[in-house]
């Protein structure tokens, strides 16, 4: 963990930023319509404790669960391990859920202090907490290499806790797939984080235009040194993209059927697909240029 800690209130004074090494949090919390600056500042300090828990358990968190009996006592690392074990994806280490687990812990800290609406953004991975009657809107990016949004998720207080997390080629972490973005919605950010990674990884087909190398060639300190990760994706025919999206959707539907996620959205090469329902949330196109989502088994053009 870096000693270069930074906490600041944003210029608009409706959010608090916390940074320390890999941690980049934007914390927003309200009671009713009143932004809770002091509580958000307290939560920023608390986020550094969460990061310390990860650092203290890093050796165990970098191991594949199937090859380890690591059982951490600290709550953030424990949530990371539990999320990956719940999915059962043998290629994921608990580090696949680190951003979401920290976001969850900070959001829970604020919710337990009486905040009625909380949004914690950890580098694009969100933990949302909503009291009854509260709502939140989350934009969906179909390509992690741009800031453009294609859809919006409407969340409500029917479920008090949400995680909205995105993974894919061009993002912060390695991927074994070719999805330009895979967004998972779950009841926790830790679980959504791991699920988004797993779903993005599943979006893959073998083709000479897709270049992969062992992760250790790109980063000697990676937690997945021997797993091939995607480094380049050439122009692919639509049928091949649809095949990759089908594999990603199949994995997402498995997680949804098992009650691990509410739903998922996957985009690749200008096409997208999604599970049939983002219950209890709603997925809507941002503009009328996009056709309404009617079925997760149809491919729509962005």
Steps between C-alpha positions, in 0.01 A plus 500: 500500500631843406561767763376767257149537637271762357155604620320797350150637452422538128459852360123450478511406870264205449762224519819405684798347322740258668819381333782278619704294254251286303204639693298771319168555677227755438264496797152654498252465785176672595244502776187600316616774262793616716851399397689367802847646455633411845380141481649469152832629635485240777429234240804612300720442804334162549578402140872508584436242774328282238798533268733404787300181552558407137871581522540292816338199331639548150696174483192289567272712283724446197454121513239304307247367755523147356870497588469666839325461834542871577229625738557863600352647816486863385157586354607648165730209402237256626239658272744471209556129560131429556400674176740301284410172672129568443554533126717190473708635210835315529692777321418773751703589805335710773677804351226497235267657755735740681355827366143390569575366848656830609210696348254277689675553832504879459135508387393283794692728737291796383169313485548384857557864602147582383557619143197433282677506163863402445702468180864392527695490175830311514654564161171427323389215727195612698344415834155655539286508815140623490238539770137438409378768260850595385621454142823516301589496131818337370634545147621196305812521283514260202875557455747551783733695273251787472281700738192463278185356654239290318250408772394593850411278794225627727544372856247534780470429871313172445845351551709705745841385371639486148829446326545616140838396364660488156791305354634441151777552246651846535415531869723524807555126536597210276229305320504167320205607282420752229200680651539876472293515820312258723288649776355290781231610744484324836405556862865568583779674316749226591284236333421723200871574460598133485200415280577778251857371470382143450237596242746719309748212497235265359448731200764330286546295184827376356609695193840607361391863523479468879844517663561366850810457714557362853421774748845478659655640179309823557534513878739276696298571816160402360279262698430292184854454356436197278153592367493636140358853489385701203735768366352570155173442314479544124192549285269206555197393293161558668430127526818445699414790730153355554652165593720668761204697636296179524769339717507805726122506522489130589730562794301805608174305488655227715595758764156658477323164536711423806397832658852645494419794271184684399618525140780590261569708189780402259633694199754401237598651164195727481248233600342436838285252681356474851311268730123528466440689821699734721248444779451689726662767284417618148732531202410767248673638188630852544363621167222405264768395252541181703228238480340392829642189659247220449696179546844399610517257211488761223803699393455873459731740318628792702 
